[in-house]
CSV table of C-alpha atoms and ligand atoms in Angstrom, one decimal:
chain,number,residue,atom,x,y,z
Y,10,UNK,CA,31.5,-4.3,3.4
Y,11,UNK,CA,27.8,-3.5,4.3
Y,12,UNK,CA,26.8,-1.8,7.4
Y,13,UNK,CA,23.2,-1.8,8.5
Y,14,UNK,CA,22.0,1.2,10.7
Y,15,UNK,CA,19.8,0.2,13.4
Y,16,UNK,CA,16.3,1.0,12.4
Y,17,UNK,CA,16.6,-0.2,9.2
Y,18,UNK,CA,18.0,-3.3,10.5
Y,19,UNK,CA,15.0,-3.8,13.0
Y,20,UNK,CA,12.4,-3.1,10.0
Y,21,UNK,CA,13.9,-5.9,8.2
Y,22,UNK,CA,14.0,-8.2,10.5
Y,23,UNK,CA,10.3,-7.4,11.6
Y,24,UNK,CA,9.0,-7.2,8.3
Y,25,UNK,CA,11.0,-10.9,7.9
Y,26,UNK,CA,9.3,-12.5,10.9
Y,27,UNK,CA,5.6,-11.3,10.3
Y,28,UNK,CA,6.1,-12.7,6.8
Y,29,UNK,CA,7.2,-16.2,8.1
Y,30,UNK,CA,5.9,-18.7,7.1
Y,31,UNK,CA,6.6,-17.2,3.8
Y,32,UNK,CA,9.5,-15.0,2.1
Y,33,UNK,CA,9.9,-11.3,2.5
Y,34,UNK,CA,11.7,-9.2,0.0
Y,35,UNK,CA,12.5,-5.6,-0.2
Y,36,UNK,CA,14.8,-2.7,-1.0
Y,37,UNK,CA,18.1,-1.1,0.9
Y,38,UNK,CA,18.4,2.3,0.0
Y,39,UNK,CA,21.8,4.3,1.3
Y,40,UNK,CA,24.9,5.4,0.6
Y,41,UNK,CA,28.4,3.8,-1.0
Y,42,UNK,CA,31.7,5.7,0.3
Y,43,UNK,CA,34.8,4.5,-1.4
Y,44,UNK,CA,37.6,3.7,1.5
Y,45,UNK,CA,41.0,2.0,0.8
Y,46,UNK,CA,39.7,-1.8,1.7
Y,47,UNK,CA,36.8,-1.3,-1.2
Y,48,UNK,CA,33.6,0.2,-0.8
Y,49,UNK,CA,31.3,0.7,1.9
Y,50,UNK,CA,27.9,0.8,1.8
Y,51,UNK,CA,25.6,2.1,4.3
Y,52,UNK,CA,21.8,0.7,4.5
Y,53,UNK,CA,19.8,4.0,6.0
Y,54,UNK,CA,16.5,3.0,4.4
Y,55,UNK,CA,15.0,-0.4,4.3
Y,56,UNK,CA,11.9,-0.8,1.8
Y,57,UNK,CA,9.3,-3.4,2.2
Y,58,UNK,CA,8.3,-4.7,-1.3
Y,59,UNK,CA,5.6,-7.4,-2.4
Y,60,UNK,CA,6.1,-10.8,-2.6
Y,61,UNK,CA,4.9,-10.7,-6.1
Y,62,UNK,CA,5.2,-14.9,-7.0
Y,63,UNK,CA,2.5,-16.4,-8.4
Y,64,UNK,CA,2.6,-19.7,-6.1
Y,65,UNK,CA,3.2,-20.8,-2.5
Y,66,UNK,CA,5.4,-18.1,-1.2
Y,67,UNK,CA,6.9,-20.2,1.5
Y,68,UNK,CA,10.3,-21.4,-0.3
Y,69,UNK,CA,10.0,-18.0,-3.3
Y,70,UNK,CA,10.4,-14.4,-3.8
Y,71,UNK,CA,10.1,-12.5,-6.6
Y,72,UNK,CA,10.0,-8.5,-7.0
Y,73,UNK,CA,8.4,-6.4,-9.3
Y,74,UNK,CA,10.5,-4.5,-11.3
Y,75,UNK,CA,8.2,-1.7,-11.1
Y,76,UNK,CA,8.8,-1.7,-7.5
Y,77,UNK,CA,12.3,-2.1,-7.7
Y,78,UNK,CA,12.6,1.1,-10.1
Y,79,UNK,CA,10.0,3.4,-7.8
Y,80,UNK,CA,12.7,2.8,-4.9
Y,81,UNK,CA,15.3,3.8,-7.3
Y,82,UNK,CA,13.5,6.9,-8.0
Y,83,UNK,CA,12.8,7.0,-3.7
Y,84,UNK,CA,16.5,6.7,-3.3
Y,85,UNK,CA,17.5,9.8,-5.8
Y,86,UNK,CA,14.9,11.7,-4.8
Y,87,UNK,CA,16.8,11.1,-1.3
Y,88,UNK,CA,20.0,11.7,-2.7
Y,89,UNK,CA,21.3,8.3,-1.6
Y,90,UNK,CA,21.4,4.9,-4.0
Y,91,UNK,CA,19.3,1.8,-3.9
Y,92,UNK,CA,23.1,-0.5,-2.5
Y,93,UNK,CA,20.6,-3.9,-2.2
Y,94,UNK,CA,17.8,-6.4,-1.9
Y,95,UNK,CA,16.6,-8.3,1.3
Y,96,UNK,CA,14.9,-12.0,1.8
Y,97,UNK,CA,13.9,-14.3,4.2
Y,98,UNK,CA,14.9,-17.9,4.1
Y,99,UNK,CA,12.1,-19.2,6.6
Y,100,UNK,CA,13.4,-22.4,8.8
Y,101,UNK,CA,16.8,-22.3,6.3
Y,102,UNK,CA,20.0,-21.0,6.8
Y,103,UNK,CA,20.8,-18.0,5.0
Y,104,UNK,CA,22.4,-19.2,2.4
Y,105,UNK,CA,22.7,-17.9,-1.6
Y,106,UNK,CA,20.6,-20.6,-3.5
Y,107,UNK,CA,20.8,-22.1,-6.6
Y,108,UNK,CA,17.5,-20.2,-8.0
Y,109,UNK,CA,18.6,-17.5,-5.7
Y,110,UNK,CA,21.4,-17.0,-8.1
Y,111,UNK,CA,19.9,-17.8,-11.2
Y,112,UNK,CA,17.6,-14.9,-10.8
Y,113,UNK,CA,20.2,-12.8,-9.0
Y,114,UNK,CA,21.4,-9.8,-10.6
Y,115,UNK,CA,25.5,-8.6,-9.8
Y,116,UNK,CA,24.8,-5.2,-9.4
Y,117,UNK,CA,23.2,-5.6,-5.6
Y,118,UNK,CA,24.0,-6.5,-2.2
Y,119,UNK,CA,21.7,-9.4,-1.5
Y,120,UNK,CA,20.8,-10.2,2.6
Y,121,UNK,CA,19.5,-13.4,3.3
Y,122,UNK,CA,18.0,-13.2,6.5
Y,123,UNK,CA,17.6,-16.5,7.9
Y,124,UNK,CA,14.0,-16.4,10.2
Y,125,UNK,CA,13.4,-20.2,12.1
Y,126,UNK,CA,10.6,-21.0,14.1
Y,127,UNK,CA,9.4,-17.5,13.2
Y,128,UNK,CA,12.3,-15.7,15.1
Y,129,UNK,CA,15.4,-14.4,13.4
Y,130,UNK,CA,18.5,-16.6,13.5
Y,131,UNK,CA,21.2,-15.3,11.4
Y,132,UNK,CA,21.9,-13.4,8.2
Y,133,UNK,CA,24.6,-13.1,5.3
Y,134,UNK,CA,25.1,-11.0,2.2
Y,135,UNK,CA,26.2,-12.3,-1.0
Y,136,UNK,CA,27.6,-10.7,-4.7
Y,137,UNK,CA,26.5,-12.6,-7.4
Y,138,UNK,CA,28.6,-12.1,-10.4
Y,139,UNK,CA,27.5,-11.4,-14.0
Y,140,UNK,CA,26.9,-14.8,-15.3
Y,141,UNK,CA,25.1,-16.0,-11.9
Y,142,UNK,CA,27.3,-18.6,-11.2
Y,143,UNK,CA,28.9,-18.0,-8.0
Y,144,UNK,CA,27.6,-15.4,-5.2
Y,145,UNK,CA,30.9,-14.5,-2.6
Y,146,UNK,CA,29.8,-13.5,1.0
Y,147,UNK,CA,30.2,-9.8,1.8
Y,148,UNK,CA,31.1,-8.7,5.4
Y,149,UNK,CA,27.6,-7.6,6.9
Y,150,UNK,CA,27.8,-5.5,10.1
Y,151,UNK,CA,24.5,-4.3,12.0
Y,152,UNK,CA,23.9,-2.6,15.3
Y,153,UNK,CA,23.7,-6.3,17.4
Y,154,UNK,CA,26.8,-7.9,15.7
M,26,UNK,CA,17.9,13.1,-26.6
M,27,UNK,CA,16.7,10.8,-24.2
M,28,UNK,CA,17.3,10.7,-20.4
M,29,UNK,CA,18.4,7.4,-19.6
M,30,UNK,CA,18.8,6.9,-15.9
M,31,UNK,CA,21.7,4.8,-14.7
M,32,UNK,CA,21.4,2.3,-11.6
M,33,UNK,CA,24.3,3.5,-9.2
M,34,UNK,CA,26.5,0.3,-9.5
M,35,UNK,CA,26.5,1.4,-13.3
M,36,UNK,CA,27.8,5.0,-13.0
M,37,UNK,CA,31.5,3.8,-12.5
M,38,UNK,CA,30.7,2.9,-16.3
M,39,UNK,CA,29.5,6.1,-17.0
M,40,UNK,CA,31.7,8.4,-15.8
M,41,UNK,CA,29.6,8.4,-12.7
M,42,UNK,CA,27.0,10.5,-13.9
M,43,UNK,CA,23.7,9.3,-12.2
M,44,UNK,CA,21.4,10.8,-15.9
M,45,UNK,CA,22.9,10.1,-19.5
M,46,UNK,CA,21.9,11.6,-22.3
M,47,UNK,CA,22.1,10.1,-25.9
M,48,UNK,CA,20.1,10.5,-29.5
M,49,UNK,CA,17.7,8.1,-31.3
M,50,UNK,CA,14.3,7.7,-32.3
M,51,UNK,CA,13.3,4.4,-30.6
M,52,UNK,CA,14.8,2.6,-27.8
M,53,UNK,CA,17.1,0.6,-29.3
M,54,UNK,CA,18.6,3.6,-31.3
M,55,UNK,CA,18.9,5.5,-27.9
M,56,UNK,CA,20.6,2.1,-26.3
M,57,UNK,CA,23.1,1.9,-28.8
M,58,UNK,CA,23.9,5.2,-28.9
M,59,UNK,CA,24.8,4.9,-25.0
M,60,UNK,CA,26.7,1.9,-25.5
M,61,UNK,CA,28.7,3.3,-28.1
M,62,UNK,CA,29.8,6.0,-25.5
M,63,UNK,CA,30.3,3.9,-23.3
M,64,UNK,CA,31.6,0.4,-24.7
M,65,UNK,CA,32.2,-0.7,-20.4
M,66,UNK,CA,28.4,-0.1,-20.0
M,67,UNK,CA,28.0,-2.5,-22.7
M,68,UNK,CA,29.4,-5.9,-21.7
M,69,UNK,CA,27.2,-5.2,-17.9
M,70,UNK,CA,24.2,-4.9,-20.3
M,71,UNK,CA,24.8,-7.0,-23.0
M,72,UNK,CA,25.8,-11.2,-23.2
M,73,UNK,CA,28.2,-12.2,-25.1
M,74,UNK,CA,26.1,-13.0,-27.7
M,75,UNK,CA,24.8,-9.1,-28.2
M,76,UNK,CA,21.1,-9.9,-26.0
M,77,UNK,CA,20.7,-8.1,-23.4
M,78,UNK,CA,21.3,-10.2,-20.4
M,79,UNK,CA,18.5,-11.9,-19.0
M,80,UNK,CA,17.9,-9.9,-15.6
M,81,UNK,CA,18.0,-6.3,-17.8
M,82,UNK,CA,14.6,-4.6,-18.3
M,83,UNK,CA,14.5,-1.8,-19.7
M,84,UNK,CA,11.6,0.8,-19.2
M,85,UNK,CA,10.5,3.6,-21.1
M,86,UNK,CA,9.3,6.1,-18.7
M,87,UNK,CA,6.8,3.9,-16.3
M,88,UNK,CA,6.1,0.9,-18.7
M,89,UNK,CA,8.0,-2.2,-19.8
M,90,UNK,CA,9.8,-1.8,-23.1
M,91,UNK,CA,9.0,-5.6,-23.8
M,92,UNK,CA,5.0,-4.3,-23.5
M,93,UNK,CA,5.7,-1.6,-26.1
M,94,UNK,CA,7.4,-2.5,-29.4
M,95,UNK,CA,10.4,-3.5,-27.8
M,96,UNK,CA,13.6,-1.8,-29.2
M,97,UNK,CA,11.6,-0.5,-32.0
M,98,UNK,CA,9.3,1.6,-29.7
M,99,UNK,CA,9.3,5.4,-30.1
M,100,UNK,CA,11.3,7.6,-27.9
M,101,UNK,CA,10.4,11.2,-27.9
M,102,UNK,CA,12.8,14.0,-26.4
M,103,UNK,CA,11.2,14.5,-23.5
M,104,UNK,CA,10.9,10.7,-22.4
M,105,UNK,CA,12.8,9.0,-19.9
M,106,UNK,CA,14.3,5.3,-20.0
M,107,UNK,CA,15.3,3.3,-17.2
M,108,UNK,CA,17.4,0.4,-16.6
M,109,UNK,CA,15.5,-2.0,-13.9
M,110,UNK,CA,16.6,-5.8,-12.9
M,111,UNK,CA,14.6,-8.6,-12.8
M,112,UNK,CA,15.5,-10.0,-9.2
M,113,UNK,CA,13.9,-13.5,-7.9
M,114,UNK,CA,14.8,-16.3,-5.3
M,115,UNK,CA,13.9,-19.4,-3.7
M,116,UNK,CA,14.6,-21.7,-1.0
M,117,UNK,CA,16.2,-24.5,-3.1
B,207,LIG,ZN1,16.9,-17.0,-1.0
């Protein structure tokens, strides 16, 4: 399970609607407590990144591995762990994609925050396994559900 | 010995330590001296076929091993490698 704390929550979803028409992407840095029912991860930091593809941005992401290992180095430094990466889906249900998953990596959480019109609609986080076949939904809880 | 810093998904393969330390003059010495440690690190890094798997970069210190002289770049006491994915998406 993956809890969102509120501001966070409300920098996502603001940084997701003043990208629209294009996709947002950033960072979740937090914490992971082991509990009987699995782990569960906290989101107490959310990290705007770039939007570093090359072409029209309005249906692709892509991150910067430089920028995804300075908010590693952000989340020791806090003494918490980067738990996951964030997008936008802009007038599309926030679904796990075919290239979402083929450029996925299992390690993350991954929100899809689903933005229509230019206001937020809905959102789901997915596990991709290893091979980037198959993402499963993971029960997302934030401070409005 | 290197410092190799591990992703926190990847500590439960290494008995959870956050910082590993292993031997070897380049990078891919240093990587298979971790992975010999810890054989469970290995198959998250590694596809079947003994590549590492397609969304693993690994950096020495702030730059791209795959800039340098990939596994055969030099690693000196005092640097640090990282493991970083490569994390993408689309609509379709
Ligand atoms: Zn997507």
């Amino acid at each position: 399970m993956i809890t969102v704390e509120r501001k966070p929550w409300r920098e996502m979803v603001n940084h997701a609607q003043a990208t629209y028409p294009n996709e947002c992407c950033g960072a979740m840095i937090g914490t992971i407590v082991s509990g009987p029912d699995g782990d569960v991860k906290t989101v107490i930091h959310a990290l705007a990144l770039d939007n570093a593809s090359a072409g029209p941005q309005a249906a692709r992401y892509e991150l910067r591995p430089e920028d995804l290992l300075r908010a590693d180095r952000q989340a020791r430094e806090l003494k918490m762990d980067l738990i996951g990466i964030y997008h936008s889906h802009p007038d599309c249900d926030a679904y796990f994609s075919e290239t979402d998953l083929k450029n996925s990596c299992p390690w993350y959480s991954f929100i899809v925050l689903s933005i229509q019109k230019g206001q937020y609609h809905h959102a789901n986080s997915w596990l991709p396994n290893a091979e980037q076949t198959h993402a499963e939904k993971e029960e997302l809880q934030w401070p409005e559900s | 010995m290197a410092r190799i810093l591990i992703p926190t998904p990847l500590r439960q393969f290494v008995e959870k330590l956050d910082t590993v330390e292993a031997d070897g003059a380049t990078v891919g010495e240093v990587l298979a001296a971790l992975t010999t440690r810890f054989p469970n690190l290995k198959k998250q890094l590694y596809n079947d076929e003994g590549k590492l798997r397609s969304f693993v970069n690994v950096y020495l210190n702030d730059d791209d091993i795959r800039y340098l002289q990939k596994d055969a770049t030099s690693v000196a006491a005092t640097d640090t490698l990282s493991i970083v994915p490569s994390i993408a998406g689309g609509l379709i």
